[in-house]
């Protein structure tokens, strides 16, 4: 059978191969040949998705704010485990923690040299994977991690990330007798907006609202998409009144912003509820969420485009 018996895609065969820019090829080669870097990736527990490059001689993991990687999980000591570099070798050792450190299911009693894929278990649910990655691996892992933790449309964290963090933050606030403020808000009359201007306009509003709100927050604040058009912000160390002031700034900023889609002005406002522990007598994260949600609906009942504090 000769080649003439096989059909050919004429458009494909006649298409010229594009010449790739030499600088782009050089960047790819550099990433491939880049020396592997050591990483710790949290793959289970309240801080799932967190990633830390082991680029120092000593890295401390624990519950303390002074740790290089702070992990708020039940059973984790303030300074729980040390990861150290000696040349190209990476070691892990338990720092006399209350509940111990486990590598691949075995409790550590002495310093242990980590190998690719080793899993470190500390606390009630936290598992950390040790990994060696080059530049391409690193970029890919960061994209995968971001996709798992964040809402693609708004750039906010997703509900699972919010749920994990509200539990760990509430536990921290109770243990240290500090404030924890929760702000919840949603877009007024969002269904009517979708019906009037279309769902693409709704997506445009959500994306821009996420960008605007995130720009008014601290780096340490957790901004999450809680539902369709509902959002939540976890604010560590913030009182009820401070939370109210922040919420009011966000509300006013959204109301001032001119949303325009397909040449049309789309009016957008938000209603917000604020609750803060320990000013509100709540004993669980779910009760704090319910208090903030109740304040949000009080804002809606009072006319929308306003902020209400839980009582």
C-alpha positions as MATLAB code, in Angstrom:
seq = 'XXXXXXXXXXXXXXXXXXXXXXXXXXXXXXXXXXXXXXXXXXXXXXXXXXXXXXXXXXXXXXXXXXXXXXXXXXXXXXXXXXXXXXXXXXXXXXXXXXXXXXXXXXXXXXXXXXXXXXXXXXXXXXXXXXXXXXXXXXXXXXXXXXXXXXXXXXXXXXXXXXXXXXXXXXXXXXXXXXXXXXXXXXXXXXXXXXXXXXXXXXXXXXXXXXXXXXXXXXXXXXXXXXXXXXXXXXXXXXXXXXXXXXXXXXXXXXXXXXXXXXXXXXXXXXXXXXXXXXXXXXXXXXXXXXXXXXXXXXXXXXXXXXXXXXX';
ca = [
       0.000    0.000    0.000;
       1.582    3.315   -0.999;
       1.159    6.735    0.562;
      -1.332    7.812   -2.084;
      -3.956    5.543   -0.535;
      -3.952    7.503    2.709;
      -5.984   10.709    2.871;
      -4.000   13.804    3.775;
      -5.185   16.895    5.611;
      -4.097   19.453    3.051;
      -4.583   22.403    5.391;
      -2.341   20.805    8.021;
       0.399   19.694    5.602;
       0.660   23.109    3.969;
       0.808   25.057    7.221;
       4.259   26.488    7.928;
       5.855   25.662   11.286;
       6.105   28.770   13.439;
       9.632   29.777   14.438;
       9.801   30.128   18.219;
      11.596   33.126   19.665;
      15.094   32.113   20.862;
      14.612   33.933   24.172;
      11.486   31.843   24.882;
      13.375   28.622   24.116;
      16.188   29.726   26.413;
      13.725   30.349   29.276;
      12.257   26.849   28.878;
      15.722   25.256   28.836;
      16.714   27.184   31.956;
      13.590   26.006   33.799;
      14.230   22.373   32.839;
      17.893   22.451   33.882;
      17.249   24.494   37.025;
      18.475   22.849   40.199;
      15.615   21.272   42.130;
      14.372   23.188   45.166;
      12.977   21.604   48.321;
       9.337   22.378   49.183;
       6.917   21.607   51.979;
       3.308   21.370   50.760;
       0.363   21.060   53.141;
      -1.871   18.419   51.553;
      -4.369   17.892   54.409;
      -5.668   19.878   57.359;
      -6.898   23.447   57.949;
      -4.088   24.982   55.875;
      -4.321   22.589   52.939;
      -2.693   24.160   49.882;
      -0.049   26.152   51.749;
       3.399   25.812   50.211;
       6.811   26.793   51.608;
      10.191   26.720   49.890;
      12.900   25.293   52.151;
      15.572   27.853   51.276;
      16.974   28.528   54.751;
      19.255   26.507   57.007;
      16.424   26.164   59.523;
      12.638   26.310   59.129;
      10.273   26.038   62.110;
       6.697   24.763   61.800;
       4.217   25.257   64.607;
       1.258   27.102   66.080;
       3.214   30.245   66.997;
       2.918   33.376   64.857;
       6.728   33.448   64.916;
       6.963   30.111   63.098;
       8.121   30.137   59.478;
       4.939   28.212   58.642;
       2.134   28.840   61.135;
      -0.314   25.933   61.387;
      -3.445   26.368   63.489;
      -4.517   22.774   63.956;
      -5.607   20.962   67.109;
      -2.648   19.245   68.775;
       0.134   21.251   67.123;
       2.659   22.725   69.565;
       3.857   26.333   69.356;
       7.214   25.170   67.964;
       6.437   21.676   66.761;
       8.986   20.600   64.179;
      12.258   21.807   62.654;
      13.252   21.303   59.017;
      16.952   21.937   58.372;
      19.224   21.979   55.328;
      22.746   20.605   55.332;
      24.137   20.997   51.827;
      21.768   19.126   49.508;
      20.241   17.110   52.346;
      17.059   18.104   54.187;
      16.284   16.823   57.680;
      13.223   16.926   59.937;
      13.162   16.636   63.717;
      10.489   16.872   66.378;
      10.944   19.711   68.904;
       9.659   17.769   71.910;
       6.088   18.470   70.821;
       3.183   17.329   72.977;
       1.773   14.960   70.341;
       4.815   14.011   68.313;
       5.766   14.133   64.638;
       5.252   11.234   62.225;
       7.011   10.578   58.904;
       5.293    8.026   56.669;
       3.405    6.731   59.712;
       6.461    6.301   61.955;
       6.891    8.509   65.027;
      10.168   10.449   65.011;
      12.598    9.896   67.854;
      15.727   11.222   66.130;
      16.498   13.559   63.242;
      15.358   12.035   59.948;
      16.586   12.749   56.418;
      13.667   13.556   54.131;
      13.242   11.889   50.746;
      11.071   12.895   47.783;
       7.401   12.238   48.574;
       7.811   11.778   52.346;
       4.689   12.735   54.312;
       4.995   14.494   57.675;
       1.945   14.257   59.982;
       1.490   16.662   62.892;
      -1.531   17.629   64.966;
      -5.013   16.217   64.494;
      -5.217   16.428   60.703;
      -2.233   18.236   59.140;
      -0.146   16.308   56.598;
       2.818   17.931   54.852;
       4.449   16.468   51.753;
       8.165   16.947   51.073;
       8.939   17.490   47.403;
      11.873   18.422   45.153;
      10.819   20.610   42.232;
      12.473   22.437   39.348;
      11.169   25.711   37.904;
       8.514   24.064   35.720;
       7.308   21.821   38.560;
       7.087   24.855   40.836;
       5.027   26.925   38.390;
       2.707   23.990   37.712;
       2.226   23.233   41.413;
       1.449   26.880   42.178;
      -1.211   26.919   39.438;
      -2.740   23.665   40.675;
      -2.742   24.917   44.264;
      -4.361   28.209   43.316;
      -7.033   26.423   41.279;
      -7.841   24.189   44.266;
      -8.113   27.070   46.731;
      -9.522   29.985   44.772;
     -12.625   30.879   42.836;
     -11.509   31.476   39.250;
     -14.051   34.224   38.525;
     -13.560   36.490   41.551;
     -10.050   35.609   42.716;
     -11.457   35.032   46.218;
     -10.782   31.876   48.205;
     -13.418   29.173   47.814;
     -15.872   28.010   50.480;
     -13.809   24.987   51.506;
     -10.800   27.191   52.219;
     -13.053   29.554   54.172;
     -14.522   26.685   56.208;
     -11.085   25.310   57.089;
      -9.801   28.734   58.103;
     -12.767   29.916   60.164;
     -12.389   26.834   62.366;
      -8.645   27.273   62.890;
      -8.957   31.053   63.422;
     -11.801   30.659   65.910;
      -9.773   28.103   67.847;
      -6.817   30.509   67.876;
      -8.970   33.431   69.077;
     -10.447   31.396   71.948;
      -7.073   30.040   72.992;
      -5.356   33.453   72.982;
      -8.360   35.563   74.088;
      -8.106   37.740   70.983;
     -10.714   39.213   68.660;
     -11.952   37.465   65.548;
     -14.265   39.400   63.261;
     -16.365   37.981   60.441;
     -17.938   40.143   57.735;
     -20.501   38.644   55.372;
     -22.073   40.432   52.420;
     -23.966   39.830   49.227;
     -25.062   41.769   46.172;
     -28.449   43.462   46.393;
     -31.080   42.343   43.841;
     -28.497   40.219   42.006;
     -31.123   37.921   40.448;
     -32.926   40.931   38.974;
     -29.608   42.204   37.602;
     -28.969   38.845   35.920;
     -32.500   38.777   34.506;
     -32.217   42.342   33.184;
     -28.652   42.463   31.851;
     -27.817   38.771   31.380;
     -25.567   36.278   33.137;
     -22.421   37.571   31.446;
     -23.098   40.934   33.051;
     -23.502   39.116   36.359;
     -20.087   37.489   35.912;
     -18.585   40.879   35.076;
     -20.017   42.314   38.307;
     -18.775   39.408   40.435;
     -15.265   39.615   38.971;
     -14.957   43.365   39.501;
     -16.546   43.280   42.940;
     -14.017   40.633   43.982;
     -11.147   42.769   42.724;
     -12.427   45.928   44.447;
     -13.136   44.274   47.798;
      -9.833   42.409   47.865;
      -7.966   45.663   47.233;
      -9.346   47.159   50.468;
      -8.184   44.308   52.726;
      -4.975   43.473   54.574;
      -2.694   40.764   53.207;
      -3.553   38.489   56.145;
      -7.339   38.809   55.794;
      -9.163   35.824   54.284;
     -11.568   36.951   51.544;
     -13.765   34.131   50.264;
     -16.713   33.520   47.972;
     -19.249   31.907   50.297;
     -22.029   31.280   47.792;
     -23.311   32.505   44.431;
     -23.269   36.239   45.167;
     -22.343   36.005   48.862;
     -18.868   36.705   50.231;
     -17.141   36.468   53.603;
     -14.074   38.103   55.155;
     -12.217   36.656   58.172;
     -10.410   39.382   60.130;
      -8.009   38.260   62.844;
      -7.527   40.657   65.786;
     -10.307   43.028   64.683;
     -13.053   44.322   67.005;
     -16.704   44.660   66.067;
     -16.435   48.418   65.491;
     -13.225   48.089   63.470;
     -14.949   45.440   61.372;
     -17.899   47.785   60.903;
     -15.587   50.576   59.716;
     -13.912   48.278   57.194;
     -17.261   46.965   55.963;
     -18.526   50.518   55.527;
     -15.472   51.401   53.411;
     -16.084   48.382   51.189;
     -19.820   49.121   50.908;
     -19.190   52.769   49.984;
     -16.461   51.822   47.503;
     -18.753   49.394   45.685;
     -21.611   51.919   45.628;
     -19.310   54.589   44.138;
     -17.826   52.364   41.464;
     -19.451   52.697   38.048;
     -20.160   49.209   36.719;
     -20.622   49.355   32.949;
     -21.358   46.336   30.802;
     -21.909   46.382   27.043;
     -22.267   50.161   27.137;
     -24.873   50.124   29.901;
     -24.541   51.356   33.465;
     -25.417   48.570   35.917;
     -26.261   49.844   39.424;
     -24.615   47.653   42.095;
     -24.854   47.854   45.890;
     -24.138   45.380   48.679;
     -25.570   44.649   52.121;
     -23.211   43.592   54.910;
     -23.298   41.955   58.335;
     -20.545   42.086   60.965;
     -19.977   39.850   63.997;
     -16.931   39.693   66.254;
     -15.808   37.263   68.949;
     -15.774   37.662   71.954;
     -18.084   40.705   71.780;
     -20.804   38.399   70.503;
     -21.437   35.506   72.878;
     -20.721   32.598   70.539;
     -19.016   29.309   71.320;
     -18.384   27.860   67.864;
     -17.405   29.077   64.381;
     -20.861   28.101   63.117;
     -22.458   30.396   65.691;
     -20.191   33.254   64.561;
     -21.203   32.633   60.939;
     -24.885   32.598   61.939;
     -24.457   35.894   63.819;
     -22.805   37.625   60.844;
     -25.387   36.159   58.457;
     -28.196   37.373   60.716;
     -26.727   40.883   60.679;
     -26.515   40.710   56.873;
     -30.213   39.914   56.594;
     -31.008   42.672   59.079;
     -29.239   45.053   56.668;
     -31.422   43.792   53.835;
     -34.593   44.186   55.881;
     -33.543   47.747   56.734;
     -33.413   48.796   53.096;
     -30.194   47.280   51.658;
     -26.961   49.074   50.738;
     -26.007   49.257   54.410;
     -23.940   47.595   57.149;
     -25.402   46.089   60.322;
     -23.612   44.732   63.393;
     -24.749   41.572   65.160;
     -26.366   42.013   68.558;
];
